[in-house]
PDB file of C-alpha atoms in Angstrom:
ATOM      1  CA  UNK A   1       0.000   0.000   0.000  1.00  0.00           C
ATOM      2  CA  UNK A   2       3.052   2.221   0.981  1.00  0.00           C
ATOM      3  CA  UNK A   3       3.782   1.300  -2.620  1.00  0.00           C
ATOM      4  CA  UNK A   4       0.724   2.265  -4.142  1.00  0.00           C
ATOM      5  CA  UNK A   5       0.524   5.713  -2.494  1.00  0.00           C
ATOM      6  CA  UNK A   6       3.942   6.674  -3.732  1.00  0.00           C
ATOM      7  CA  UNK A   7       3.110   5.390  -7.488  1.00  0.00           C
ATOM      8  CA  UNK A   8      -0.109   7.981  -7.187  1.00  0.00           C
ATOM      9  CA  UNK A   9       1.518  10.445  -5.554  1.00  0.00           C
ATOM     10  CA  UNK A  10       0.519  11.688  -1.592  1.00  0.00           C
ATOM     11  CA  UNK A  11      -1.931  13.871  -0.997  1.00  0.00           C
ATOM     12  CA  UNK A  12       1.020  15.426   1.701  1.00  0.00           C
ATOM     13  CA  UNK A  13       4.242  15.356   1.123  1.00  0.00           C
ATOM     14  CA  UNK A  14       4.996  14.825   5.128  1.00  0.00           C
ATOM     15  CA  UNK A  15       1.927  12.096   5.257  1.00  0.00           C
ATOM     16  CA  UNK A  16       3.835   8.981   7.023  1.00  0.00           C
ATOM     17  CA  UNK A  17       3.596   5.507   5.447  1.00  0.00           C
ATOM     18  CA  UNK A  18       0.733   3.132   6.255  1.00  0.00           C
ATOM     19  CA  UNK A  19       2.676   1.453   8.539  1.00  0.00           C
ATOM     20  CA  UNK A  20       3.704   4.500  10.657  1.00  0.00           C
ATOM     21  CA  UNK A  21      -0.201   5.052  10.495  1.00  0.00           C
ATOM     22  CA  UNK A  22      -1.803   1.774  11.677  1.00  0.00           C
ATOM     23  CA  UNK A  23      -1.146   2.221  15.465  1.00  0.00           C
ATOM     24  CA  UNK A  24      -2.448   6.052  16.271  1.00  0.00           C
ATOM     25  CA  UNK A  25      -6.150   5.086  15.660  1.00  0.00           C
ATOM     26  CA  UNK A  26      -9.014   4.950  13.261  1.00  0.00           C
ATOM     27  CA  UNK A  27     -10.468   7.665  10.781  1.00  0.00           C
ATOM     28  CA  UNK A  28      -8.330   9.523   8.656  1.00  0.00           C
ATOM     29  CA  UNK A  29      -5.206  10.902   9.598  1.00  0.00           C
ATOM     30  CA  UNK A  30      -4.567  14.539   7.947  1.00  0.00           C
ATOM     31  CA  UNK A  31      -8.601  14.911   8.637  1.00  0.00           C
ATOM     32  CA  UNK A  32      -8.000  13.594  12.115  1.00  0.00           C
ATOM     33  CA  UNK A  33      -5.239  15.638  12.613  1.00  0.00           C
ATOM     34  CA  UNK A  34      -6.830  18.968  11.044  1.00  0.00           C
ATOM     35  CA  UNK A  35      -9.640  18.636  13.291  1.00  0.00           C
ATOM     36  CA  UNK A  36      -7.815  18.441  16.090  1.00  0.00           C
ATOM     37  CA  UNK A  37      -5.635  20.783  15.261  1.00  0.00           C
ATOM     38  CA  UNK A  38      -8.649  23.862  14.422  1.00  0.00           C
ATOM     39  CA  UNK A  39     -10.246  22.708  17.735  1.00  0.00           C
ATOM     40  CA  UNK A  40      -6.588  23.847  19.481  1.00  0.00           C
ATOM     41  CA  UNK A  41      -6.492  27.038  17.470  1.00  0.00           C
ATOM     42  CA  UNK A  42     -10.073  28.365  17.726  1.00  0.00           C
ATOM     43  CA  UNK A  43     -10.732  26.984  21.505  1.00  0.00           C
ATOM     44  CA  UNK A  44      -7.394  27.081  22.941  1.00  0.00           C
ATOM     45  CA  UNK A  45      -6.351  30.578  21.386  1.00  0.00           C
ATOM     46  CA  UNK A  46      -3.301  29.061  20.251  1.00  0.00           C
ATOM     47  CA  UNK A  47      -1.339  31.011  17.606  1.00  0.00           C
ATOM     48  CA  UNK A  48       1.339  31.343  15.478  1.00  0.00           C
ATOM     49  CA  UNK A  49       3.836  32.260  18.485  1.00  0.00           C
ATOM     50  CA  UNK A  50       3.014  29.659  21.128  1.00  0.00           C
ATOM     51  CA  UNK A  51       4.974  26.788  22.462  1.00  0.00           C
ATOM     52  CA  UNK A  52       3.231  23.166  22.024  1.00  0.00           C
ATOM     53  CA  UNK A  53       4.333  20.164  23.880  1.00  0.00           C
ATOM     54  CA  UNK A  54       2.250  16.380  22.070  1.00  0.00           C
ATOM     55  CA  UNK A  55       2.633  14.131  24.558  1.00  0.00           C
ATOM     56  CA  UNK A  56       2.411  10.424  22.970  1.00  0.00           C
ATOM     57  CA  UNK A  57       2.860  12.389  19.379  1.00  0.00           C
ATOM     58  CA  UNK A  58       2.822   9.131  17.428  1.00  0.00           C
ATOM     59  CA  UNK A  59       3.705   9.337  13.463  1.00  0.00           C
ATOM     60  CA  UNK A  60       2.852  13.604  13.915  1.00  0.00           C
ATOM     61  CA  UNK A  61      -1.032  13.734  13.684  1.00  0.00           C
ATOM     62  CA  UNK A  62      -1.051  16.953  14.967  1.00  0.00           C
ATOM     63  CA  UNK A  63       2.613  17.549  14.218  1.00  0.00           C
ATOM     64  CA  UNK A  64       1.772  18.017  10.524  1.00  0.00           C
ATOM     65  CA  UNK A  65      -0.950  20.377  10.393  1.00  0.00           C
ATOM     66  CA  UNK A  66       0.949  22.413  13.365  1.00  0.00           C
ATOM     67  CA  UNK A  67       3.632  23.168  10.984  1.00  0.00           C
ATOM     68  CA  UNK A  68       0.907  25.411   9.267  1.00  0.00           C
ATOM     69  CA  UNK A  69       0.123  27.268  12.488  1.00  0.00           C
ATOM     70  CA  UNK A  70       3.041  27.201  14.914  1.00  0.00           C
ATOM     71  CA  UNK A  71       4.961  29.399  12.477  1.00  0.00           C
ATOM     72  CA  UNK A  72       7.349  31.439  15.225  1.00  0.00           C
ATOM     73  CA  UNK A  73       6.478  29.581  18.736  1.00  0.00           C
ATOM     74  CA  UNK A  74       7.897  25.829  18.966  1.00  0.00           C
ATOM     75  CA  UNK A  75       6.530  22.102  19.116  1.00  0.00           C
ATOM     76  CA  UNK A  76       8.072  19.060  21.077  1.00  0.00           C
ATOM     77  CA  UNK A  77       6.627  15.295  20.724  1.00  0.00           C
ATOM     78  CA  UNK A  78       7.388  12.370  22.014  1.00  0.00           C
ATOM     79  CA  UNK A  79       6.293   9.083  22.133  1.00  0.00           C
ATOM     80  CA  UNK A  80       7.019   4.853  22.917  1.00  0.00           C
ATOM     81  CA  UNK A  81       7.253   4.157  19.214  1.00  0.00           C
ATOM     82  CA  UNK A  82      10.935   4.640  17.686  1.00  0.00           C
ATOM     83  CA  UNK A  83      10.223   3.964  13.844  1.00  0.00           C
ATOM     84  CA  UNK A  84       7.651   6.689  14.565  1.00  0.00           C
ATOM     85  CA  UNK A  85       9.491   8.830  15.804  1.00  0.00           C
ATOM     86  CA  UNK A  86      12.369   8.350  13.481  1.00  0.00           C
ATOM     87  CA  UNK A  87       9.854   9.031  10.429  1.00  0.00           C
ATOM     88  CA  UNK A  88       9.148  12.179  12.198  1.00  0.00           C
ATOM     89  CA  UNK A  89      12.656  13.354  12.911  1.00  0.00           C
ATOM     90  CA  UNK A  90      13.847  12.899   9.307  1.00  0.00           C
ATOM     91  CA  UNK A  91      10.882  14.423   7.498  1.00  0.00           C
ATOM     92  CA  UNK A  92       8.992  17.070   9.634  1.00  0.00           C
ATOM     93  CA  UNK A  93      12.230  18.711  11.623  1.00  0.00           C
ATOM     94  CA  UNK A  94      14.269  18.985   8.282  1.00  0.00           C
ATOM     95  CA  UNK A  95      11.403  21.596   6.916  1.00  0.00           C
ATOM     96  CA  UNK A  96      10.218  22.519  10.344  1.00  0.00           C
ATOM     97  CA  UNK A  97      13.326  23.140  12.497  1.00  0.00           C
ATOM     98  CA  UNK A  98      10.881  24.160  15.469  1.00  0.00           C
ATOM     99  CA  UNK A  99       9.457  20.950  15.781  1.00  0.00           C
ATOM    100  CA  UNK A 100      11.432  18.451  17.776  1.00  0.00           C
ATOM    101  CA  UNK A 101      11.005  14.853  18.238  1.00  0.00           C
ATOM    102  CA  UNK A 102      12.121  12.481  21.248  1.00  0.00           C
ATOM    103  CA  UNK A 103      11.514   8.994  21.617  1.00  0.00           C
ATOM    104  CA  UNK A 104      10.908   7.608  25.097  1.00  0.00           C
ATOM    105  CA  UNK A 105      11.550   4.448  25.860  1.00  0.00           C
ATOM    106  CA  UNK A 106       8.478   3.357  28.037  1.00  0.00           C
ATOM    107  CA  UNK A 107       7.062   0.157  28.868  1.00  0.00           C
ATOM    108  CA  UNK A 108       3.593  -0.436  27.403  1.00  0.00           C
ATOM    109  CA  UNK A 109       2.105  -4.271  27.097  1.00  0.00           C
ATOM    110  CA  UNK A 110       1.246  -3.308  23.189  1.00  0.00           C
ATOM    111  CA  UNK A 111       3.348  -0.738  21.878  1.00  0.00           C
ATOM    112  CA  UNK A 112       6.420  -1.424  23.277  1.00  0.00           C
ATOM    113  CA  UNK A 113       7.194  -4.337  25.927  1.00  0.00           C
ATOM    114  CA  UNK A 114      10.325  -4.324  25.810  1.00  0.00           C
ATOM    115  CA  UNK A 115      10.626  -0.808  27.032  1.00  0.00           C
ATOM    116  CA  UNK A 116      13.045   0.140  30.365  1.00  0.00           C
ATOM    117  CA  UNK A 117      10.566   3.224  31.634  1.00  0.00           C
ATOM    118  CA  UNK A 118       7.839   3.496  33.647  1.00  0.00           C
ATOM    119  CA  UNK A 119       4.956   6.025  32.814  1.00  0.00           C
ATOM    120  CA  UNK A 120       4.110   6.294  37.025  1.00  0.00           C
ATOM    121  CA  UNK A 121       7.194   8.234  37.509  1.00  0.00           C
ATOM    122  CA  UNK A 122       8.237   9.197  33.935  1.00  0.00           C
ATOM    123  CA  UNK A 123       9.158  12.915  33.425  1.00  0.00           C
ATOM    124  CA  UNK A 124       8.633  14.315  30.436  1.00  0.00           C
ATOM    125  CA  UNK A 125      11.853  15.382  28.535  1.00  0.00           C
ATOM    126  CA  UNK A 126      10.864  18.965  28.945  1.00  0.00           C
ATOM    127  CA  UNK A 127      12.234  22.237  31.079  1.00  0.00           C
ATOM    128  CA  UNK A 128       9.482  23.837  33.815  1.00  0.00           C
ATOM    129  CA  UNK A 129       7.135  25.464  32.363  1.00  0.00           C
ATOM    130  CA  UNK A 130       8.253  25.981  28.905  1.00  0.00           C
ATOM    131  CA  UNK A 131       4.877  25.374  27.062  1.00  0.00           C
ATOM    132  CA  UNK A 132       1.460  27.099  26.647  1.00  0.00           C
ATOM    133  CA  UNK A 133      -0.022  23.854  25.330  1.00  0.00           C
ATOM    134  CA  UNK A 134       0.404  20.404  26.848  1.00  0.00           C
ATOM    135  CA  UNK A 135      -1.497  17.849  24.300  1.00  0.00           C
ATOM    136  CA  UNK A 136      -2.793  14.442  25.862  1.00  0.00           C
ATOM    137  CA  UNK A 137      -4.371  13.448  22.825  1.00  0.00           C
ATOM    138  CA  UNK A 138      -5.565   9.677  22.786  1.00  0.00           C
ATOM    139  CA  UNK A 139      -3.040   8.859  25.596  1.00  0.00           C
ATOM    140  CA  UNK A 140      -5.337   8.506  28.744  1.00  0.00           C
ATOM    141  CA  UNK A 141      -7.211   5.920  27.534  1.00  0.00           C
ATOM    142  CA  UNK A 142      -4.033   4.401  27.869  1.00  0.00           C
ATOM    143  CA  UNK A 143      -2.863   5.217  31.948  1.00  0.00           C
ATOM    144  CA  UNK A 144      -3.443   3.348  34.280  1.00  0.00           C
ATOM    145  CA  UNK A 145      -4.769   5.364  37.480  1.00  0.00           C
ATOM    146  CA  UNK A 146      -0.699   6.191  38.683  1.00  0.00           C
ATOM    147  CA  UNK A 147       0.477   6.928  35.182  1.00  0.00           C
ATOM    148  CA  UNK A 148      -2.500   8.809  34.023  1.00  0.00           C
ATOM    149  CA  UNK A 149      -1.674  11.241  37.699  1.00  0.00           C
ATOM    150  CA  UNK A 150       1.505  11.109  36.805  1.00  0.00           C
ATOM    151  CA  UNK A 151       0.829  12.196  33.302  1.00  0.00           C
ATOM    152  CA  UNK A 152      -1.585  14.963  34.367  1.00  0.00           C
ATOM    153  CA  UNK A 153       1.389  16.117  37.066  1.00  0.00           C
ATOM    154  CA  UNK A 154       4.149  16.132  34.703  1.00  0.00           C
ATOM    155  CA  UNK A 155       1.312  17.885  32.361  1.00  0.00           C
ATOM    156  CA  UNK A 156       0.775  20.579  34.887  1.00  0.00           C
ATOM    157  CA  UNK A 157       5.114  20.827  35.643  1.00  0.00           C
ATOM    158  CA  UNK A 158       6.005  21.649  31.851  1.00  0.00           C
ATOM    159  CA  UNK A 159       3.159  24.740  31.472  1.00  0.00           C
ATOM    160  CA  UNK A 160       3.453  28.168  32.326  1.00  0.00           C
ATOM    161  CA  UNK A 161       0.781  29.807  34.501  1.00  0.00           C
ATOM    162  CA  UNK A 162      -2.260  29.880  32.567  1.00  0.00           C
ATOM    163  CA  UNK A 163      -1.397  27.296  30.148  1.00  0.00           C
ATOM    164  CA  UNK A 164      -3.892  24.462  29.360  1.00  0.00           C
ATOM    165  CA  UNK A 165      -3.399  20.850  28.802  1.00  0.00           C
ATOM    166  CA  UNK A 166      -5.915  19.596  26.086  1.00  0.00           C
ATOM    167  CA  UNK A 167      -6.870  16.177  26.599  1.00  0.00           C
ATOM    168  CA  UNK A 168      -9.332  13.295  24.626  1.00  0.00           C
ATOM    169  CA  UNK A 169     -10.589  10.852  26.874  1.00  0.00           C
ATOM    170  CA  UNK A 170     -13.274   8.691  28.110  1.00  0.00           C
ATOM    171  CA  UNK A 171     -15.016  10.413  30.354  1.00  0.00           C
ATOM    172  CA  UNK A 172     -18.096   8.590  32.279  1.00  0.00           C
ATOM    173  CA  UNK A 173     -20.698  10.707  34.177  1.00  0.00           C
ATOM    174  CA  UNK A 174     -23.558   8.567  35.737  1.00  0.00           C
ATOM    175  CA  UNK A 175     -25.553   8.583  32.551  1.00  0.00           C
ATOM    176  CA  UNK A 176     -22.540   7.221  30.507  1.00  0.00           C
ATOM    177  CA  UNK A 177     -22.036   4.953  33.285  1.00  0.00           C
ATOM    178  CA  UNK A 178     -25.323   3.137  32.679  1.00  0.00           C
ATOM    179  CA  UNK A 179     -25.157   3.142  29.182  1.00  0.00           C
ATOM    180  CA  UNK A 180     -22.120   1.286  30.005  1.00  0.00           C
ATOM    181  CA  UNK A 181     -23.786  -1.142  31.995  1.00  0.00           C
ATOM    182  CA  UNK A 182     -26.653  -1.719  29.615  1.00  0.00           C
ATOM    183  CA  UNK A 183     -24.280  -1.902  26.552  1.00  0.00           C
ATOM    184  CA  UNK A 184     -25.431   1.091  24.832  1.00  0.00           C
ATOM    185  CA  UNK A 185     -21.491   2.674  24.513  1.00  0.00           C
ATOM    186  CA  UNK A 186     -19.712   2.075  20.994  1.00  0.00           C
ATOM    187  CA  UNK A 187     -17.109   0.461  23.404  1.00  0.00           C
ATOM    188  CA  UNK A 188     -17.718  -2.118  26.379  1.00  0.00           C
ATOM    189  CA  UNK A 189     -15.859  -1.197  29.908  1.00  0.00           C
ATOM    190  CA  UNK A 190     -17.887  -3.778  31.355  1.00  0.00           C
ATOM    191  CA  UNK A 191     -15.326  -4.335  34.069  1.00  0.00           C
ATOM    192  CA  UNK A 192     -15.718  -1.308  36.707  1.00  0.00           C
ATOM    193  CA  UNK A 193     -13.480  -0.501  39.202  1.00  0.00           C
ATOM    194  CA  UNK A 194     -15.448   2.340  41.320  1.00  0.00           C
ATOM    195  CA  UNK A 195     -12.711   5.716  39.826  1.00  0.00           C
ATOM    196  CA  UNK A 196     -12.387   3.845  36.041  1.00  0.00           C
ATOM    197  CA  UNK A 197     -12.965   1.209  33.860  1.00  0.00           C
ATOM    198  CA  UNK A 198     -11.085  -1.274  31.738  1.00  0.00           C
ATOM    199  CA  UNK A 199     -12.092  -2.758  28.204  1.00  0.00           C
ATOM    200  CA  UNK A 200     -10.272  -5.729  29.060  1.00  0.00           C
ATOM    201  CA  UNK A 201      -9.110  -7.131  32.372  1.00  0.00           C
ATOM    202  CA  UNK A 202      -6.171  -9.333  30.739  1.00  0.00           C
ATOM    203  CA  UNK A 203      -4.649  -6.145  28.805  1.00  0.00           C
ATOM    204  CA  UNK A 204      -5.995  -3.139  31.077  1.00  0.00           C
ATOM    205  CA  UNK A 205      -4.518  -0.281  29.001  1.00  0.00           C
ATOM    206  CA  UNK A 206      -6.193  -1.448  25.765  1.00  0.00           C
ATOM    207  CA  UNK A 207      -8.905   1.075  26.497  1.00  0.00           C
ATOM    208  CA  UNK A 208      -9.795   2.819  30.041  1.00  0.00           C
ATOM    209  CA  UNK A 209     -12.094   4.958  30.585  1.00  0.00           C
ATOM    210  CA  UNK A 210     -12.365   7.036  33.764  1.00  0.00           C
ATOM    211  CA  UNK A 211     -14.869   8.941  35.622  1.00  0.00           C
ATOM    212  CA  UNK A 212     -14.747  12.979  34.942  1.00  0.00           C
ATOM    213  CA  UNK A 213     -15.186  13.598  39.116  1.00  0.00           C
ATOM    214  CA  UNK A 214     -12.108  11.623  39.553  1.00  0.00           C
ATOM    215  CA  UNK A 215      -9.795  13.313  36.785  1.00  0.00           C
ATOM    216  CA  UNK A 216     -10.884  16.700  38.049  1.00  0.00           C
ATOM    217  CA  UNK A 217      -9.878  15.397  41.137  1.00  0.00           C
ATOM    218  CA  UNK A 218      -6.396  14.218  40.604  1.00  0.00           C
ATOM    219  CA  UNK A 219      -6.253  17.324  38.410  1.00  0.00           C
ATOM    220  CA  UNK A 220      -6.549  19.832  41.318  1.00  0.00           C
ATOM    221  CA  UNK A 221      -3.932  18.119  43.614  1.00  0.00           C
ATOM    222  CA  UNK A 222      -1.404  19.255  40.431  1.00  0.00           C
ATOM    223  CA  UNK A 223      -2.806  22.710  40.156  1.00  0.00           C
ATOM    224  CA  UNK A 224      -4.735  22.208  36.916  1.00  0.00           C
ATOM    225  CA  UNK A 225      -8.428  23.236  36.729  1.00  0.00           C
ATOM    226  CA  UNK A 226     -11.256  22.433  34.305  1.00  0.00           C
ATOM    227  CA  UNK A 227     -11.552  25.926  31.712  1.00  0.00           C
ATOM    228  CA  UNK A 228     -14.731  24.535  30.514  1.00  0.00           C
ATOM    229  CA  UNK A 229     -17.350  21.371  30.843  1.00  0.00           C
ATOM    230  CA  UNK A 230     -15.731  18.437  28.508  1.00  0.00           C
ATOM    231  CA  UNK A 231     -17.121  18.519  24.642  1.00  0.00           C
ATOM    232  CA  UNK A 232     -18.474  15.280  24.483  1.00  0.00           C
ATOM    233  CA  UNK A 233     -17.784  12.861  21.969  1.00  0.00           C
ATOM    234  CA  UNK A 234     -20.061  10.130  20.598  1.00  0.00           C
ATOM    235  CA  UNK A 235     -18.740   6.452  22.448  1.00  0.00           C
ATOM    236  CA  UNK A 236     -20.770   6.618  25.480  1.00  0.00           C
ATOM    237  CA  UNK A 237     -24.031   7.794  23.868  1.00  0.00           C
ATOM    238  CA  UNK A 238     -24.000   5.507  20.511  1.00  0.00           C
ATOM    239  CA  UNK A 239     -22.785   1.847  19.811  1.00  0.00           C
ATOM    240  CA  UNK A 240     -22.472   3.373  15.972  1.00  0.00           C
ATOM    241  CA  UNK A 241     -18.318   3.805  14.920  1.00  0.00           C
ATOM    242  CA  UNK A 242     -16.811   4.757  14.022  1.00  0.00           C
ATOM    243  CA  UNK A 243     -16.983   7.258  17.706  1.00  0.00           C
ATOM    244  CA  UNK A 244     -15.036   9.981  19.166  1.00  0.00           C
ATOM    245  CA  UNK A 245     -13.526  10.474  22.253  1.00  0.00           C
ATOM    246  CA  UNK A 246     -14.527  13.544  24.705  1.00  0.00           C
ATOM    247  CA  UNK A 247     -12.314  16.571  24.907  1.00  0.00           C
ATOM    248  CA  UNK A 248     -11.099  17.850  28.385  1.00  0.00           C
ATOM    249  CA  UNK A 249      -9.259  21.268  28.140  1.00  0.00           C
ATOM    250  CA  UNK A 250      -7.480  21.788  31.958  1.00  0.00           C
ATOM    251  CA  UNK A 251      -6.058  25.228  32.653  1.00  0.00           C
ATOM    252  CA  UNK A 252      -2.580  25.834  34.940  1.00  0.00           C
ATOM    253  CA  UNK A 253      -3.124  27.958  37.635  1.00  0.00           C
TER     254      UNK A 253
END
């Protein structure tokens, strides 16, 4: 397919093969990205001149259309995935010497077992408060309880005062909660454990979804507040997919 693409030409000339694309997530990725990436410019305020850290950054779904946007400020992502990152290193920062790349080398059961780090105590490779943007974007469902704290505390360490830390997520209030338990989600987290809930008690960070009281809470002890109620997405409403995740915009006090 990676063939294919380059016999028709890319729509992009920094879209990442197939294979670089497989692992970030369904729908299409420069759509995806784009929509993401308007949603951080038009309810975020962020602008040419600000400084964007994408936490979990993948192949650069956001990377790419930031290069459009993030014309004098700067951009660091990193993520678990080295041929990712890689990809990302030798075709976006080569154009786009403002946007940085690191790879992490963190232990996750299905994207990289073999990794040395732990995301409980991690620390992102970043200075305090150097960024007006801290993306979370399809990570949480990821974090377990400890590494999703530690993810929102390392979140709140890298931002300056009244930066915000723009998260997707699956958030459960009590009515998603019983759609949950009558099977009327687009994804099952039948097993419940009071604060969150796993897809899948045999590989727990497949997909977890937590409950928006206990975020906020673990959100407050790190000095980050909610700026506005979540936008919810369609998965706890709708079995149809394909279904978005809820967005959760936290502000640094």
């Amino acid at each position: 397919m990676d063939l294919w693409d380059r016999v028709r030409g890319r729509e992009h000339p920094l879209l990442p093969p197939r294979r670089y694309r497989r692992f970030i997530g369904n729908g299409d990725f420069l759509k995806v990205g784009r929509e993401i990436t308007a949603y951080m410019r038009d309810e975020l305020g962020m602008g040419p001149g600000h400084d964007v850290l994408d936490a979990g950054c993948g192949a650069g779904r956001i990377a790419v259309p930031l290069t459009d946007v993030l014309t004098e400020g700067s951009y660091l992502g990193f993520d678990i995935v080295p041929h990712a990152i890689d990809w990302c290193g030798r075709t976006i920062t080569p154009r786009h010497p403002n946007f940085r790349f690191e790879h992490v080398d963190i232990h996750q059961e299905i994207y990289n077992p073999e990794g040395t780090l732990s995301s409980a105590d991690f620390r992102f490779p970043a200075e305090d408060a150097a960024f007006d943007i801290a993306a979370l974007i399809g990570l949480i469902s990821h974090l377990r309880p400890a590494e999703m704290e530690n993810y929102l505390a390392e979140s709140a360490r890298v931002l300056r005062p009244g930066g915000q830390c723009f998260a997707t997520a699956y958030l459960v209030d009590d009515a998603v909660a019983a759609n949950i338990v009558r099977g009327e989600t687009a994804f099952s987290f039948t097993h419940d454990h009071g604060d969150y809930y796993v897809h899948s008690e045999t590989e727990p960070t497949y997909a977890i979804a937590y409950r928006l009281e206990h975020i906020l809470s673990v959100a407050a002890r790190h000095g980050l507040r909610m700026r506005r109620d979540p936008s919810p997405g369609t998965w706890g409403v709708s079995t149809r997919r394909p279904a978005s995740m809820d967005l959760l915009v936290l502000e640094r006090a």
